[in-house]
């Protein structure tokens, strides 16, 4: 491609609208332009990168035996009512009426549509396994779209859905996708982790998120420094390090704590450690109050609590709600004598003779003991993991890092097929529900994540697999009788060798061209300038390392072909 | 691809919902499934064909120097208000409010968005010409979607927009696209015509439609049997064959025509020919009455009249409206003494001493003459062309045929750039409005049109360029120790030779497999069956001609490669 014939509107200044690096660089490098909140046009060079990701995804999906189709973006509400999601899904589901006043929506995901297709077309166990996917523009009406392609309202996604005869077969389909995803993100040149994840609102029995490690990640993930373990905070399992306290129970005792309502002030006042205290947190679980107990120096992990309670909505109770439910002002709540449902973190169950609120203003109690002073409905891992906890897999050291979710694999089970009555005839002649899985890759998000991971002060540094062009030729003598033909010959020779190459044939200053080349992030730059007139050599520079080499044009072609081939898996 | 591993749900029966051949065959061959009115899922084999069309379109657009981008489907209403189309566009424009109550719409076309991008990013005459295109799923809320992919609500379209510095340069861009479109439809293997067309609601100064000739076409087109001329009925120019009548004007005379209100009854009663009579048709042009005169044996072409009047809406006046405007009951209207605006077809202006309504119940008049008895505002070509008219280009014989519009090229001029204030700085330092063109290909419609043109009673007959697979191997001995390995070897050899091949490895009867192969429309079928065991020969059959040949597998590979290469331009 000739720079003079394409449309790459680079910006010299940082645009005010951009909050994170990938957003800023994509605007500056002429990859995208905003149309309206969370909705972007993909300009030619940006679309080229998106297509690279799509092609890698497509190749790996096909290699895994999945079949590509394309489902509609406009969907009838009926199907969403069947699955129960028309009500359940928030305002992210953009609903509207068409000209005939039929309730419709813009599909943010396609479980309903694919289940409808499959229940009509697949009837026998012989038809399975089947995995159907699409690469499509989706719309999700985010309340606060931000960060460019990172959290847009309109975005490109690959979504796949597997249908199997049994839970076992569904696990095999899941593993195939898990492996395909590993290949996808490795081929994209990304440093990523597959983390055990909570399956969120889609519901389902098991899931992994694929996270690109980057500073601007929205998610915090727990990784083990000694093994492959990685998990979302919500999912990371806390292993009890210490055995249950075997001390003898001491008599319950009331202690006055006038005006001391926080862990810190109570501990300071009583001269104890937060680990000797138990916090009593009241939540409203689908409108009903429930108290969760956790050690004073720990934090409740809301998703773990939600899952334990099987709640659809879980919110911290407000002061008034707490008082209405318990008769106790916040700050003095404790398990002993509490009249509402109680669940406890596993650590609390192992404690003896602890401190807690006295269920009376200005009082706490000491020597509280589970079993003697109160009972709980359930004991479970309910707290946030910390880097002091051991790795649940190997006992090794844990670390926290930020990640950007770019892929997600779910084992869905029979949730959708039951609600939508999607069945097949099994070997034994019985009608059974399809066991489903679903698998997403945020295609446009991969592009943003790649930039978050690969950039420097001068611009993007594309992995070769995603680069819009592998090579940019900077022609520094478009009017020169020696330089210009040499640059043009190099251009056509590289094209003939199958190299994706951009030639900067604009009538601009060298510095201007070099800046754009760096900003666009092209992996290799070849400069044809005055040096060529003297020595017949061109300068080859690697964007990532900044290393330069002088070589003859023919040598450069061979060198570039080798380097590019090496980096494409 | 293995038939057993893909998902091609063919139907043995004709589906009730299908009204035309392409719709029926696409459902039967497992290409598409309906989700809701005018909205279809493209199943794997259907998507493969759509992608073939997309790739041909993309290659030819790129070859013509156009640049691919991708604009959003969700658009803010603001831009449509700027262009004035938010009100003007009918309910086909699906409008909705997002969660923040921002007025939005689903883009059926992208003139506004692209003009917005260009006015922000292109500032100088040096940046032009530029032609930007996208291949995208569009939504148009048709009141009566029908015929499957032929007139759906959601469909895939390629839309391109050119920006030029002058009308002359815009004409060059137009010609480039015109030529690219000719290559596109020729490569798709379609019998088509580029016809001069009315530019319809998009507005603009010049346009051609690309029509695939087929029996189920929605449009009637005029083609010359002797030259390349082709035009829509609305646009086909009538050339006056006969010179103006030079007879002397005779005195105007009232004739009684009791109860005779139609051309036929008046002529019969008076013993004259319809060509001696002038019809006076009253229309409401944007709410105002206007009379159009045309010879008794001719029909007014509404689009020609609309264009002459520059009207936005034009409807035949009702009886009451006619009476209110003229005081004359319908059936007796004539130009002489009429009080409303009058325009005349050119043929009328050449007539002398004709008959017409007398503007009085039960009366006509004879010897009416333009200039003496009435005046007109304008004389123009206002009537429908007939096959008795000569070709306007070569004078040759015209024919009428049916066509399916698959592409459209428009020279838009400065309509959008003026309304949206999109300007660039010209050589002379002046700010000027971009001169635009727009160019569409109905990608999914091309697929339907190809089937309308290429099918027989047994199914589709794909042109090789659009075929989902070039070859289908029918393995008639999947349990056979000789046949099965031979069929499998042929499969892998063809794959290795770069041939797109489907192997029917299902455990089904031969007739069942042959029927599916015909239905799917694969251009070449290779049968490996009992014959192979006897003679080592396979049977190669061409779908279109039905011709079969026996040959050795190696010979078949070479034969197929040759035939496929021949047919791909």
PDB file of N, CA and C in Angstrom, chain A residues 220-273:
ATOM      1  N   UNK A 220      -8.549  -7.520  38.414  1.00  0.00           N
ATOM      2  CA  UNK A 220      -7.379  -7.954  39.154  1.00  0.00           C
ATOM      3  C   UNK A 220      -7.380  -9.478  39.160  1.00  0.00           C
ATOM      4  N   UNK A 221      -6.262 -10.064  38.812  1.00  0.00           N
ATOM      5  CA  UNK A 221      -6.207 -11.517  38.827  1.00  0.00           C
ATOM      6  C   UNK A 221      -5.093 -12.004  39.728  1.00  0.00           C
ATOM      7  N   UNK A 222      -5.318 -13.192  40.232  1.00  0.00           N
ATOM      8  CA  UNK A 222      -4.395 -13.828  41.158  1.00  0.00           C
ATOM      9  C   UNK A 222      -3.598 -14.842  40.357  1.00  0.00           C
ATOM     10  N   UNK A 223      -2.284 -14.712  40.378  1.00  0.00           N
ATOM     11  CA  UNK A 223      -1.494 -15.712  39.679  1.00  0.00           C
ATOM     12  C   UNK A 223      -0.474 -16.291  40.636  1.00  0.00           C
ATOM     13  N   UNK A 224      -0.122 -17.538  40.404  1.00  0.00           N
ATOM     14  CA  UNK A 224       0.883 -18.183  41.243  1.00  0.00           C
ATOM     15  C   UNK A 224       2.246 -17.968  40.602  1.00  0.00           C
ATOM     16  N   UNK A 225       3.215 -17.620  41.421  1.00  0.00           N
ATOM     17  CA  UNK A 225       4.565 -17.423  40.900  1.00  0.00           C
ATOM     18  C   UNK A 225       5.305 -18.742  40.730  1.00  0.00           C
ATOM     19  N   UNK A 226       4.710 -19.807  41.258  1.00  0.00           N
ATOM     20  CA  UNK A 226       5.420 -21.092  41.231  1.00  0.00           C
ATOM     21  C   UNK A 226       4.771 -22.137  40.338  1.00  0.00           C
ATOM     22  N   UNK A 227       3.483 -21.929  39.982  1.00  0.00           N
ATOM     23  CA  UNK A 227       2.849 -22.880  39.068  1.00  0.00           C
ATOM     24  C   UNK A 227       1.961 -22.118  38.091  1.00  0.00           C
ATOM     25  N   UNK A 228       1.134 -22.818  37.314  1.00  0.00           N
ATOM     26  CA  UNK A 228       0.304 -22.226  36.260  1.00  0.00           C
ATOM     27  C   UNK A 228      -0.987 -21.612  36.785  1.00  0.00           C
ATOM     28  N   UNK A 229      -1.228 -21.752  38.078  1.00  0.00           N
ATOM     29  CA  UNK A 229      -2.502 -21.317  38.634  1.00  0.00           C
ATOM     30  C   UNK A 229      -2.773 -19.836  38.378  1.00  0.00           C
ATOM     31  N   UNK A 230      -3.987 -19.542  37.926  1.00  0.00           N
ATOM     32  CA  UNK A 230      -4.426 -18.159  37.748  1.00  0.00           C
ATOM     33  C   UNK A 230      -5.929 -18.131  37.953  1.00  0.00           C
ATOM     34  N   UNK A 231      -6.408 -17.125  38.627  1.00  0.00           N
ATOM     35  CA  UNK A 231      -7.851 -17.048  38.866  1.00  0.00           C
ATOM     36  C   UNK A 231      -8.263 -15.599  39.070  1.00  0.00           C
ATOM     37  N   UNK A 232      -9.515 -15.341  38.766  1.00  0.00           N
ATOM     38  CA  UNK A 232     -10.106 -14.061  39.120  1.00  0.00           C
ATOM     39  C   UNK A 232     -10.191 -13.937  40.621  1.00  0.00           C
ATOM     40  N   UNK A 233     -10.149 -12.736  41.128  1.00  0.00           N
ATOM     41  CA  UNK A 233     -10.331 -12.522  42.562  1.00  0.00           C
ATOM     42  C   UNK A 233     -11.599 -13.224  43.049  1.00  0.00           C
ATOM     43  N   UNK A 234     -12.662 -13.113  42.263  1.00  0.00           N
ATOM     44  CA  UNK A 234     -13.952 -13.678  42.660  1.00  0.00           C
ATOM     45  C   UNK A 234     -13.888 -15.182  42.848  1.00  0.00           C
ATOM     46  N   UNK A 235     -12.942 -15.787  42.119  1.00  0.00           N
ATOM     47  CA  UNK A 235     -12.946 -17.246  42.065  1.00  0.00           C
ATOM     48  C   UNK A 235     -11.783 -17.832  42.870  1.00  0.00           C
ATOM     49  N   UNK A 236     -10.759 -17.041  43.136  1.00  0.00           N
ATOM     50  CA  UNK A 236      -9.536 -17.573  43.729  1.00  0.00           C
ATOM     51  C   UNK A 236      -9.827 -18.197  45.099  1.00  0.00           C
ATOM     52  N   UNK A 237      -9.502 -19.468  45.228  1.00  0.00           N
ATOM     53  CA  UNK A 237      -9.844 -20.228  46.422  1.00  0.00           C
ATOM     54  C   UNK A 237      -8.867 -19.942  47.554  1.00  0.00           C
ATOM     55  N   UNK A 238      -9.413 -19.595  48.695  1.00  0.00           N
ATOM     56  CA  UNK A 238      -8.574 -19.397  49.870  1.00  0.00           C
ATOM     57  C   UNK A 238      -8.432 -20.741  50.592  1.00  0.00           C
ATOM     58  N   UNK A 239      -7.190 -21.121  50.835  1.00  0.00           N
ATOM     59  CA  UNK A 239      -6.938 -22.364  51.568  1.00  0.00           C
ATOM     60  C   UNK A 239      -6.627 -21.983  53.020  1.00  0.00           C
ATOM     61  N   UNK A 240      -7.298 -22.630  53.956  1.00  0.00           N
ATOM     62  CA  UNK A 240      -7.050 -22.345  55.381  1.00  0.00           C
ATOM     63  C   UNK A 240      -5.644 -22.789  55.731  1.00  0.00           C
ATOM     64  N   UNK A 241      -4.828 -21.815  56.163  1.00  0.00           N
ATOM     65  CA  UNK A 241      -3.442 -22.152  56.480  1.00  0.00           C
ATOM     66  C   UNK A 241      -3.343 -22.787  57.863  1.00  0.00           C
ATOM     67  N   UNK A 242      -4.053 -22.182  58.818  1.00  0.00           N
ATOM     68  CA  UNK A 242      -3.883 -22.619  60.200  1.00  0.00           C
ATOM     69  C   UNK A 242      -4.968 -23.592  60.609  1.00  0.00           C
ATOM     70  N   UNK A 243      -4.643 -24.523  61.473  1.00  0.00           N
ATOM     71  CA  UNK A 243      -5.678 -25.448  61.964  1.00  0.00           C
ATOM     72  C   UNK A 243      -6.646 -24.688  62.880  1.00  0.00           C
ATOM     73  N   UNK A 244      -7.803 -25.308  63.113  1.00  0.00           N
ATOM     74  CA  UNK A 244      -8.797 -24.672  63.993  1.00  0.00           C
ATOM     75  C   UNK A 244      -8.194 -24.462  65.372  1.00  0.00           C
ATOM     76  N   UNK A 245      -8.519 -23.356  65.984  1.00  0.00           N
ATOM     77  CA  UNK A 245      -8.023 -23.010  67.317  1.00  0.00           C
ATOM     78  C   UNK A 245      -8.617 -24.000  68.325  1.00  0.00           C
ATOM     79  N   UNK A 246      -7.736 -24.646  69.106  1.00  0.00           N
ATOM     80  CA  UNK A 246      -8.234 -25.683  70.016  1.00  0.00           C
ATOM     81  C   UNK A 246      -8.359 -25.185  71.463  1.00  0.00           C
ATOM     82  N   UNK A 247      -8.240 -23.872  71.624  1.00  0.00           N
ATOM     83  CA  UNK A 247      -8.341 -23.315  72.980  1.00  0.00           C
ATOM     84  C   UNK A 247      -9.691 -23.628  73.614  1.00  0.00           C
ATOM     85  N   UNK A 248      -9.700 -23.613  74.913  1.00  0.00           N
ATOM     86  CA  UNK A 248     -10.950 -23.875  75.619  1.00  0.00           C
ATOM     87  C   UNK A 248     -11.854 -22.649  75.561  1.00  0.00           C
ATOM     88  N   UNK A 249     -13.140 -22.865  75.533  1.00  0.00           N
ATOM     89  CA  UNK A 249     -14.072 -21.740  75.490  1.00  0.00           C
ATOM     90  C   UNK A 249     -14.087 -21.009  76.817  1.00  0.00           C
ATOM     91  N   UNK A 250     -13.951 -19.690  76.716  1.00  0.00           N
ATOM     92  CA  UNK A 250     -14.009 -18.872  77.930  1.00  0.00           C
ATOM     93  C   UNK A 250     -15.402 -18.251  78.037  1.00  0.00           C
ATOM     94  N   UNK A 251     -15.750 -17.786  79.183  1.00  0.00           N
ATOM     95  CA  UNK A 251     -17.101 -17.225  79.354  1.00  0.00           C
ATOM     96  C   UNK A 251     -17.283 -15.936  78.536  1.00  0.00           C
ATOM     97  N   UNK A 252     -18.429 -15.816  77.915  1.00  0.00           N
ATOM     98  CA  UNK A 252     -18.790 -14.633  77.136  1.00  0.00           C
ATOM     99  C   UNK A 252     -18.802 -13.416  78.059  1.00  0.00           C
ATOM    100  N   UNK A 253     -18.246 -12.320  77.580  1.00  0.00           N
ATOM    101  CA  UNK A 253     -18.099 -11.152  78.444  1.00  0.00           C
ATOM    102  C   UNK A 253     -18.417  -9.873  77.654  1.00  0.00           C
ATOM    103  N   UNK A 254     -19.193  -8.988  78.229  1.00  0.00           N
ATOM    104  CA  UNK A 254     -19.567  -7.737  77.581  1.00  0.00           C
ATOM    105  C   UNK A 254     -18.490  -6.692  77.863  1.00  0.00           C
ATOM    106  N   UNK A 255     -18.074  -5.974  76.797  1.00  0.00           N
ATOM    107  CA  UNK A 255     -17.095  -4.907  77.021  1.00  0.00           C
ATOM    108  C   UNK A 255     -17.648  -3.605  76.461  1.00  0.00           C
ATOM    109  N   UNK A 256     -17.415  -2.523  77.201  1.00  0.00           N
ATOM    110  CA  UNK A 256     -17.942  -1.250  76.752  1.00  0.00           C
ATOM    111  C   UNK A 256     -17.001  -0.646  75.696  1.00  0.00           C
ATOM    112  N   UNK A 257     -17.567  -0.200  74.574  1.00  0.00           N
ATOM    113  CA  UNK A 257     -16.772   0.404  73.500  1.00  0.00           C
ATOM    114  C   UNK A 257     -17.480   1.675  73.032  1.00  0.00           C
ATOM    115  N   UNK A 258     -17.504   2.685  73.868  1.00  0.00           N
ATOM    116  CA  UNK A 258     -18.322   3.868  73.598  1.00  0.00           C
ATOM    117  C   UNK A 258     -17.926   4.584  72.305  1.00  0.00           C
ATOM    118  N   UNK A 259     -18.846   4.616  71.353  1.00  0.00           N
ATOM    119  CA  UNK A 259     -18.634   5.347  70.097  1.00  0.00           C
ATOM    120  C   UNK A 259     -17.661   4.677  69.148  1.00  0.00           C
ATOM    121  N   UNK A 260     -17.202   3.452  69.487  1.00  0.00           N
ATOM    122  CA  UNK A 260     -16.228   2.773  68.621  1.00  0.00           C
ATOM    123  C   UNK A 260     -16.988   1.844  67.659  1.00  0.00           C
ATOM    124  N   UNK A 261     -17.017   2.237  66.412  1.00  0.00           N
ATOM    125  CA  UNK A 261     -17.860   1.489  65.472  1.00  0.00           C
ATOM    126  C   UNK A 261     -17.067   0.800  64.368  1.00  0.00           C
ATOM    127  N   UNK A 262     -15.778   1.122  64.240  1.00  0.00           N
ATOM    128  CA  UNK A 262     -15.009   0.476  63.161  1.00  0.00           C
ATOM    129  C   UNK A 262     -14.015  -0.500  63.748  1.00  0.00           C
ATOM    130  N   UNK A 263     -13.552  -1.420  62.916  1.00  0.00           N
ATOM    131  CA  UNK A 263     -12.572  -2.415  63.361  1.00  0.00           C
ATOM    132  C   UNK A 263     -11.361  -1.712  63.975  1.00  0.00           C
ATOM    133  N   UNK A 264     -10.850  -0.713  63.272  1.00  0.00           N
ATOM    134  CA  UNK A 264      -9.645  -0.036  63.743  1.00  0.00           C
ATOM    135  C   UNK A 264      -9.843   0.636  65.102  1.00  0.00           C
ATOM    136  N   UNK A 265     -10.942   1.369  65.254  1.00  0.00           N
ATOM    137  CA  UNK A 265     -11.140   2.100  66.519  1.00  0.00           C
ATOM    138  C   UNK A 265     -11.425   1.140  67.673  1.00  0.00           C
ATOM    139  N   UNK A 266     -12.181   0.074  67.378  1.00  0.00           N
ATOM    140  CA  UNK A 266     -12.456  -0.917  68.444  1.00  0.00           C
ATOM    141  C   UNK A 266     -11.162  -1.583  68.903  1.00  0.00           C
ATOM    142  N   UNK A 267     -10.341  -2.001  67.918  1.00  0.00           N
ATOM    143  CA  UNK A 267      -9.100  -2.707  68.256  1.00  0.00           C
ATOM    144  C   UNK A 267      -8.154  -1.806  69.044  1.00  0.00           C
ATOM    145  N   UNK A 268      -8.058  -0.548  68.590  1.00  0.00           N
ATOM    146  CA  UNK A 268      -7.182   0.376  69.271  1.00  0.00           C
ATOM    147  C   UNK A 268      -7.639   0.581  70.721  1.00  0.00           C
ATOM    148  N   UNK A 269      -8.958   0.739  70.842  1.00  0.00           N
ATOM    149  CA  UNK A 269      -9.534   0.999  72.161  1.00  0.00           C
ATOM    150  C   UNK A 269      -9.348  -0.185  73.104  1.00  0.00           C
ATOM    151  N   UNK A 270      -9.526  -1.396  72.538  1.00  0.00           N
ATOM    152  CA  UNK A 270      -9.430  -2.598  73.389  1.00  0.00           C
ATOM    153  C   UNK A 270      -8.009  -3.156  73.439  1.00  0.00           C
ATOM    154  N   UNK A 271      -7.136  -2.616  72.603  1.00  0.00           N
ATOM    155  CA  UNK A 271      -5.752  -3.115  72.575  1.00  0.00           C
ATOM    156  C   UNK A 271      -5.647  -4.517  72.004  1.00  0.00           C
ATOM    157  N   UNK A 272      -6.459  -4.808  70.994  1.00  0.00           N
ATOM    158  CA  UNK A 272      -6.393  -6.140  70.361  1.00  0.00           C
ATOM    159  C   UNK A 272      -6.033  -5.999  68.887  1.00  0.00           C
ATOM    160  N   UNK A 273      -5.758  -7.140  68.221  1.00  0.00           N
ATOM    161  CA  UNK A 273      -5.465  -7.166  66.786  1.00  0.00           C
ATOM    162  C   UNK A 273      -6.757  -7.386  66.006  1.00  0.00           C
TER     163      UNK A 273
END
